[in-house]
Coordinates of C-alpha atoms and ligand atoms in Angstrom, one line a residue:
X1 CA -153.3 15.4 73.7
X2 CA -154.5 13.5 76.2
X3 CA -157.3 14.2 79.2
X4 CA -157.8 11.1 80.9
X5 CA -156.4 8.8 79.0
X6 CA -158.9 10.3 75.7
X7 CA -157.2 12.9 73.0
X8 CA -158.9 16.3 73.6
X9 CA -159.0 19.9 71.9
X10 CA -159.1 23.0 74.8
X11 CA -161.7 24.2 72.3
X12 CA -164.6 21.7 71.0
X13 CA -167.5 22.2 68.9
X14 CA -170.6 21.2 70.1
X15 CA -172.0 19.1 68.0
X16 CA -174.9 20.4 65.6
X17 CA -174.6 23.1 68.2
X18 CA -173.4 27.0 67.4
X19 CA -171.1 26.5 70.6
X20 CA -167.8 24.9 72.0
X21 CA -167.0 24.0 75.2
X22 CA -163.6 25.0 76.6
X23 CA -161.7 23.7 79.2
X24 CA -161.6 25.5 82.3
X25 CA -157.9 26.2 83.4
X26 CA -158.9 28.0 86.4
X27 CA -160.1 24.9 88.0
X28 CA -156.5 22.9 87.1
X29 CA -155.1 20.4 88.2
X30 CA -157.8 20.0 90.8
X31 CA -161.0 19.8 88.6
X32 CA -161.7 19.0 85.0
X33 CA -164.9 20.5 84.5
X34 CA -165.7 21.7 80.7
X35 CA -167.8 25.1 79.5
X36 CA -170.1 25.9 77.2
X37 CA -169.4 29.4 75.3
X38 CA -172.4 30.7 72.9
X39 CA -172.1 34.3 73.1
X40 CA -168.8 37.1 72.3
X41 CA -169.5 38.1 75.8
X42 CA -169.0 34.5 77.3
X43 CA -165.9 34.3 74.9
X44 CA -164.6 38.1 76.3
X45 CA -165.5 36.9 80.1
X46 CA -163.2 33.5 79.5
X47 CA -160.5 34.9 78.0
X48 CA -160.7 38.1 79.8
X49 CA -160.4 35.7 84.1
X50 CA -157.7 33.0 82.2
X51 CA -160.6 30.6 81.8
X52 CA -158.5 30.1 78.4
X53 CA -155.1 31.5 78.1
X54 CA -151.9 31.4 75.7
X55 CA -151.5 33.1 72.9
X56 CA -152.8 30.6 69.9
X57 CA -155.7 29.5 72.0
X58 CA -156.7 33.3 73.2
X59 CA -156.6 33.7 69.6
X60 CA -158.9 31.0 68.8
X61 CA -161.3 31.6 71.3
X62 CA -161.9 35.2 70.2
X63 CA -162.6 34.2 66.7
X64 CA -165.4 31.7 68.3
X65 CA -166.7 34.7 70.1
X66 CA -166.8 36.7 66.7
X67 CA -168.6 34.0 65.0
X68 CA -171.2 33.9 68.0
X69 CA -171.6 37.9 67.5
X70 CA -172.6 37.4 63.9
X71 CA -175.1 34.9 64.6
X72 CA -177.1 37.3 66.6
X73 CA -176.2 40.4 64.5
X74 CA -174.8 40.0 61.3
X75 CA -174.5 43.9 60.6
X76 CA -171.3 46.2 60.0
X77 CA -171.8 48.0 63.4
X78 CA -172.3 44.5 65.4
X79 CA -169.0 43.4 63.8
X80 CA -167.3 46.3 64.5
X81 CA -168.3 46.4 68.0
X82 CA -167.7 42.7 69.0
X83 CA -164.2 42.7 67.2
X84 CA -163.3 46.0 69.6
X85 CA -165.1 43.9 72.6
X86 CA -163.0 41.0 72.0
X87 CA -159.7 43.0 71.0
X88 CA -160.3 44.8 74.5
X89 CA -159.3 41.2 76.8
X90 CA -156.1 41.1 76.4
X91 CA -153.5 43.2 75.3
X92 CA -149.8 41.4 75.2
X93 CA -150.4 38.2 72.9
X94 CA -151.1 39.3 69.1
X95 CA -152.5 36.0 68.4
X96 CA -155.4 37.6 69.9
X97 CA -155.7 40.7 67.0
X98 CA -154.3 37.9 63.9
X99 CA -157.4 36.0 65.4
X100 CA -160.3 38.6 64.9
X101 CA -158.5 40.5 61.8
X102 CA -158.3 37.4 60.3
X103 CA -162.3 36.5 60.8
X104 CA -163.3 39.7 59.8
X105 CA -161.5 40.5 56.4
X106 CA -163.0 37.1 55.7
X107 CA -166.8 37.9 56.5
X108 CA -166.1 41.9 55.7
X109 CA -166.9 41.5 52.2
X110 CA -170.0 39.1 52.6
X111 CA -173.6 40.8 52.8
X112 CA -174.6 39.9 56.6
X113 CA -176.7 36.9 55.9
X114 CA -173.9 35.0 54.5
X115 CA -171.6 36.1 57.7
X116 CA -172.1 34.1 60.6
X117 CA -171.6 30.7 58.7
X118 CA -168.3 31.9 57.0
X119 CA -167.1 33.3 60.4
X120 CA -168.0 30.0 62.4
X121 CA -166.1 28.2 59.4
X122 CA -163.2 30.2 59.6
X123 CA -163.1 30.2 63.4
X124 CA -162.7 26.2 63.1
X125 CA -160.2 26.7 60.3
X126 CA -158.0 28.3 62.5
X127 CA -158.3 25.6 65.1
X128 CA -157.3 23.1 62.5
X129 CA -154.6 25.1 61.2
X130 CA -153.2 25.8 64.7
X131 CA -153.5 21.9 65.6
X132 CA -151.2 21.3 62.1
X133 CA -148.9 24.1 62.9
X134 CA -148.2 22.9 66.0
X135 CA -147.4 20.0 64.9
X136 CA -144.8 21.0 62.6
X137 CA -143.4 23.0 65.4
X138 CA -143.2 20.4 67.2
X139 CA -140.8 18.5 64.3
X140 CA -138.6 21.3 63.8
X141 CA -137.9 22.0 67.5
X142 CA -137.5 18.1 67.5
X143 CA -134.0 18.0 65.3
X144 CA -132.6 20.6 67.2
X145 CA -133.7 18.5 70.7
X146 CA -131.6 15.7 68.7
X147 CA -128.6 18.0 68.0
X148 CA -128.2 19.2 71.4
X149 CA -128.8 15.3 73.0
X150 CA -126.2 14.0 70.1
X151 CA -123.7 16.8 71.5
X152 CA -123.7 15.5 75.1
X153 CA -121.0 13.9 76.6
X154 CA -121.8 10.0 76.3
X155 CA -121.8 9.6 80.1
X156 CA -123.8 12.6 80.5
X157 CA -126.6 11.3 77.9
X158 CA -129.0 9.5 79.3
X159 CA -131.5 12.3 80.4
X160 CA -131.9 15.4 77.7
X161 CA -132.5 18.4 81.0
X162 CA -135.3 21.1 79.0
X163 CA -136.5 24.0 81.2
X164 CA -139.5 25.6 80.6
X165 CA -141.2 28.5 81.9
X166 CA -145.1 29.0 82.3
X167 CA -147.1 26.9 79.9
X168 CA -146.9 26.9 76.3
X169 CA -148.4 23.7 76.5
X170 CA -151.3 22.4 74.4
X171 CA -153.6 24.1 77.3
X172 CA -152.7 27.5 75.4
X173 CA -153.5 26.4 72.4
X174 CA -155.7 24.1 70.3
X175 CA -153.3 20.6 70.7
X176 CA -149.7 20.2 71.3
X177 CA -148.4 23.3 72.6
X178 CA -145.7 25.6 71.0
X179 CA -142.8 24.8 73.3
X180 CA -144.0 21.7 74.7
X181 CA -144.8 20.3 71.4
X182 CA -141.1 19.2 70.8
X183 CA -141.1 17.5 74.0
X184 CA -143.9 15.5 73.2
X185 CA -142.5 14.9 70.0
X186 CA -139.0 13.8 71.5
X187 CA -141.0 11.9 74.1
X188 CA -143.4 9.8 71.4
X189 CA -140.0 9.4 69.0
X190 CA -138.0 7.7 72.5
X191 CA -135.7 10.6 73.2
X192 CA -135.4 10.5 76.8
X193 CA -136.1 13.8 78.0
X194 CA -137.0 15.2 81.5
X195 CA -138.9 18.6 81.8
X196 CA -137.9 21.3 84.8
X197 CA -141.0 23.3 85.4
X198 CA -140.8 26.6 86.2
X199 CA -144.0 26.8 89.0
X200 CA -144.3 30.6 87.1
X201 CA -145.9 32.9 90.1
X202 CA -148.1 34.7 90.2
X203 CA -151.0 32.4 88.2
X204 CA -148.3 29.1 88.6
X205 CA -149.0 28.4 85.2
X206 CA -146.5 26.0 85.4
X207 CA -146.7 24.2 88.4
X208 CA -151.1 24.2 88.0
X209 CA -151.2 23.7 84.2
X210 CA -147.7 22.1 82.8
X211 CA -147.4 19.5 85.1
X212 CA -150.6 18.3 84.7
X213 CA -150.5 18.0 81.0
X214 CA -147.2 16.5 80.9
X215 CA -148.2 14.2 83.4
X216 CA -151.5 13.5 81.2
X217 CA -148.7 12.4 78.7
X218 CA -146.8 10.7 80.6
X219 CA -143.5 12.7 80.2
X220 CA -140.9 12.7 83.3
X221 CA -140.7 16.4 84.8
X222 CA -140.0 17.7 87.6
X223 CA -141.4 21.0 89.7
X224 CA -139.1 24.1 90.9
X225 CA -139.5 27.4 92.3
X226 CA -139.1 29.8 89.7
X227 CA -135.7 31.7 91.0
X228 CA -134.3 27.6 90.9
X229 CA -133.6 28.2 86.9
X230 CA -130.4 30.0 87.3
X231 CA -128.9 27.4 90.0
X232 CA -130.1 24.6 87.9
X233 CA -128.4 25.8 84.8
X234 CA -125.0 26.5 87.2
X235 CA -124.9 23.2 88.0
X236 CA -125.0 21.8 84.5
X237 CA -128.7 20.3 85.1
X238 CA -130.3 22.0 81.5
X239 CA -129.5 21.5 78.5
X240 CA -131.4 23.4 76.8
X241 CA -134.8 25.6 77.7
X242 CA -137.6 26.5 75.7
X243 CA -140.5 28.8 75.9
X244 CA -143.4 29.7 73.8
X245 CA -144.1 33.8 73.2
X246 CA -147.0 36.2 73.4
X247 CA -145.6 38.3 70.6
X248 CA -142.3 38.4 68.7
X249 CA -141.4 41.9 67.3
X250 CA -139.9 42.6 64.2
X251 CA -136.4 42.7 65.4
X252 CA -137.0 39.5 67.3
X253 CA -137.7 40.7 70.7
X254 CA -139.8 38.1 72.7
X255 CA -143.0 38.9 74.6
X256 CA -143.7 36.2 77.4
X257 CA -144.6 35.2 80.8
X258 CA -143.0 37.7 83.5
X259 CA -139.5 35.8 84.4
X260 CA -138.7 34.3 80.8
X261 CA -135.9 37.3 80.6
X262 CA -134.3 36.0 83.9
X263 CA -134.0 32.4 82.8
X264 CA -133.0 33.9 79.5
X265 CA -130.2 35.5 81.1
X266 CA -128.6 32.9 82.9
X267 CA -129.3 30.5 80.1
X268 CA -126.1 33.4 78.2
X269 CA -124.1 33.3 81.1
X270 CA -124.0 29.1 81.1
X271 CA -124.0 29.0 77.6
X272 CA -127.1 26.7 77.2
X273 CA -129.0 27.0 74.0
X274 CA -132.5 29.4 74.7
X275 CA -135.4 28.5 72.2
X276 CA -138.4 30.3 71.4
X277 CA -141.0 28.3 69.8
X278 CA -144.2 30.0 68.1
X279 CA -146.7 29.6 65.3
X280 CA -145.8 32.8 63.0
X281 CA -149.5 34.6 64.1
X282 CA -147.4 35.4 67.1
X283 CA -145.0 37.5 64.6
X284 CA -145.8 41.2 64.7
X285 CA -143.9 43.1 62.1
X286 CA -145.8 46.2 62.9
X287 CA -144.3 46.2 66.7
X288 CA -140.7 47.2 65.3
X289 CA -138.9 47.1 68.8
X290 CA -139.8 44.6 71.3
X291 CA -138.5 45.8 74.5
X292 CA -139.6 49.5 73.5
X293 CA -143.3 49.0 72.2
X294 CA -144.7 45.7 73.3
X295 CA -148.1 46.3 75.6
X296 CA -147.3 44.7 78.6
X297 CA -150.3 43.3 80.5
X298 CA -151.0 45.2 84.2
X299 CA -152.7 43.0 86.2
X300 CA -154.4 42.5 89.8
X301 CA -152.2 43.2 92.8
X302 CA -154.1 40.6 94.3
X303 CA -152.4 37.9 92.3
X304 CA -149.0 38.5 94.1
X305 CA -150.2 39.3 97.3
X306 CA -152.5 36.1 97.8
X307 CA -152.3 32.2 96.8
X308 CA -154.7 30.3 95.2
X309 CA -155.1 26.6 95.7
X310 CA -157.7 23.9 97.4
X311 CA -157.2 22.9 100.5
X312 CA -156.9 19.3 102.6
X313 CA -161.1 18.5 101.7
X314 CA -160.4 19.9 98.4
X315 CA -162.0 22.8 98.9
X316 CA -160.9 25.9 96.4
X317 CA -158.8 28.5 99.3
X318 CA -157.2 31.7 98.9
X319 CA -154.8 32.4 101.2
X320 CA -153.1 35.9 102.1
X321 CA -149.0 36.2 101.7
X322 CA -148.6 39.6 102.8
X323 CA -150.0 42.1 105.3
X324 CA -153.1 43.3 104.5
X325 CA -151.7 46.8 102.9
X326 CA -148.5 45.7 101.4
X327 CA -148.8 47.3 98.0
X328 CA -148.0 44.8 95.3
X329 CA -147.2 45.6 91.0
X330 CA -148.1 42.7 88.6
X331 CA -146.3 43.1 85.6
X332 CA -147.8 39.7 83.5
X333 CA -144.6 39.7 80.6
X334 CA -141.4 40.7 79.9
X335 CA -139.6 41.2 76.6
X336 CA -136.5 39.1 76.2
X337 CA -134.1 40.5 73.8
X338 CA -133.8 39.1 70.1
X339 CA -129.6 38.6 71.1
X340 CA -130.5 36.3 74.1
X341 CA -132.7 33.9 72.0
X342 CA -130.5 30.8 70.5
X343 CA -133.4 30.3 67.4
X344 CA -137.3 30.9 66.9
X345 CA -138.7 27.4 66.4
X346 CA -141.7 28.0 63.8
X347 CA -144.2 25.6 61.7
X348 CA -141.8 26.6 58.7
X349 CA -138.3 25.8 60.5
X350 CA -136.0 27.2 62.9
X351 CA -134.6 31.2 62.5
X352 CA -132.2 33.4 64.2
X353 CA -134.0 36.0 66.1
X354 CA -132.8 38.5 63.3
X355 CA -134.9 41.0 61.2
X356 CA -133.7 39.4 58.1
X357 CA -134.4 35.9 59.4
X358 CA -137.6 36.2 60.4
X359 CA -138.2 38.5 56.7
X360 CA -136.8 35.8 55.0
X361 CA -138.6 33.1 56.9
X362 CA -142.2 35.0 56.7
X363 CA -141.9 35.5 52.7
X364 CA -140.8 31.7 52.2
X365 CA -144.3 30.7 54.1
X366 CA -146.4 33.0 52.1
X367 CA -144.7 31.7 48.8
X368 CA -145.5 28.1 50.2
X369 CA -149.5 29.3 50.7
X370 CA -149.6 31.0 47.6
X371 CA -148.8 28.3 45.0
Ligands
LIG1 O1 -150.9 34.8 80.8 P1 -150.9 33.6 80.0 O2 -151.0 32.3 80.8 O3 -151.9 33.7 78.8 O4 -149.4 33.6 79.3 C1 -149.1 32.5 78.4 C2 -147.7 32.5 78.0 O5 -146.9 33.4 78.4 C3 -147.3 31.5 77.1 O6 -146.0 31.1 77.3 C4 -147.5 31.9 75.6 O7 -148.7 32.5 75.4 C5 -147.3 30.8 74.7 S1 -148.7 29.7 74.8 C6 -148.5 28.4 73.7

């Protein structure tokens, strides 16, 4: 996608280089300023303050940072330690565990010279894959964008309405995004859509991050509070939403950003089709309920009791909200239940959020890989 006008990765290898630079989504919209990671402690320290965030590209990043570990110590106990380093970060998206497991069984077996050059391959095999899966997400969440725009009354159809919620954008992943990545589609193909942003507090994912790549693209949207979703849907203004997913369970239960559930919710009530969109790394089969046994990230008070943003000279401010003492709780996700979700929009087609779906779904992918 595009920064500046130029296509761009969040995560770049440095040419000739054992490093990447990754794109520093604390500093957005305001300041585009790129870093260089080289160790798995600058890797941990980026994930770990949202320097990088979303599921795939948390992922991705972590097997980077496994790959640097092996370059300065290729031994058993180095990559045991640096997997449980990196593991450590975050603990709701499972991209971040596919990531690392799927770097080490591949460098595992090696003897430790051979390691850090098969771990640095595979970490830029999964940036590849993630850029082609995303892709074909975006493809498969585009026919069903063209079903729900075909069903629209005629005088009703010259907008298709999609609300989103926090950014599953091509900022949390490698390119094109997981729920965004059928807008774009829809956008590039002529399908006139127009994106309601959810601003997403406390971190305003959406309002910092999603409308500033979909303005990089060019694709009509329009900012709201984030308790606007149910009014919007009352009045017939969506019609459809779509989020991406830190984890989906094996009975379908969806891990995201804290206030997907809400907007899932209202979504029933109105009847408006609710998509999930993921690449199946996000799939946990060993999580076997969703709402019962999904992690669900605790994090700083001081996230809801203070705003972040730059002020008149552009100058980065953080402002207080409450009284000093007001005790605050920062739950980061919620699990929406598998009934509430309309489909899961993968890289090998659109499911039911169903047990046997997603079974089904899984084994048909593995037969494609395997011959
Ligand atoms: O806390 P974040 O910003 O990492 O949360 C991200 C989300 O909830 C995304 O919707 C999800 O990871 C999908 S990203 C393509």
């Amino acid at each position: 996608m595009n920064v500046e006008g130029r296509p761009r990765h969040t995560i770049e290898p440095l040419p000739g280089r054992r490093a990447v630079q990754i794109l520093d989504q604390t500093l957005l919209p305001h300041e585009i300023v790129w870093r260089e990671l080289t160790s798995a402690t600058e890797a941990a320290h980026a994930i770990r303050v949202m320097q990088v965030r979303g599921a795939p590209l948390i992922g991705a990043t972590a097997a980077h940072g496994l790959a640097f570990a092996l370059a300065a110590d290729p031994s058993d106990a180095a990559l045991a330690s640096a997997h449980a380093e990196l593991l450590a970060t975050r603990p709701t998206a499972v991209n971040l565990r596919w990531a690392l497991d799927r770097v080490h069984a591949r460098v595992a077996p090696l003897p430790p010279a051979a390691r850090a050059d098969a771990a640095w391959a595979e970490a830029a095999q999964i940036c590849a894959d993630d850029v082609a899966t995303n892709a074909a997400i975006g493809l498969h969440g585009l026919e069903l964008f063209r079903s729900v725009f075909a069903a629209k009354p005629a005088a009703e159809r010259p907008v298709l309405n999609v609300l989103t919620h926090c950014n599953a954008g091509w900022l949390g992943c490698v390119d094109w995004g997981t729920a965004l990545a059928p807008v774009y589609q829809a956008h590039d193909a002529g399908l006139p859509v127009h994106v309601w942003v959810s601003e997403t507090r406390p971190r305003n994912q959406g309002a910092s991050l999603t409308a500033w790549e979909l303005t990089q693209h060019g694709v009509p949207h329009t900012l709201v509070v984030d308790n606007a979703a149910g009014h919007l849907l009352q009045r017939g203004l969506v019609d459809l939403c779509i989020v991406g997913a830190d984890r989906v369970a094996a009975n379908g239960d969806v891990a995201n950003k804290i206030g997907t559930y809400l907007k899932a919710l209202a979504a029933r009530a109105h009847n408006v089709p609710f998509y999930v969109a993921l690449p199946l790394s996000t799939f946990d089969p060993t999580t076997a309920d969703g709402v019962r046994d999904i992690p669900i990230e605790q994090r700083s008070a001081r996230e809801v009791t203070h705003a972040v943003g730059n002020d008149a000279r552009g100058a980065r401010t953080e402002v207080l909200l409450t009284t000093p003492t007001t005790p605050a709780r920062n739950d980061a996700f919620d699990v929406t239940p598998a009934a509430l979700v309309t489909a899961l929009i993968t890289e090998s087609g659109a499911c039911p959020a169903t047990p046997a779906a997603l079974a089904r779904l899984v084994a048909k992918t593995r037969a494609a890989h395997t011959g």
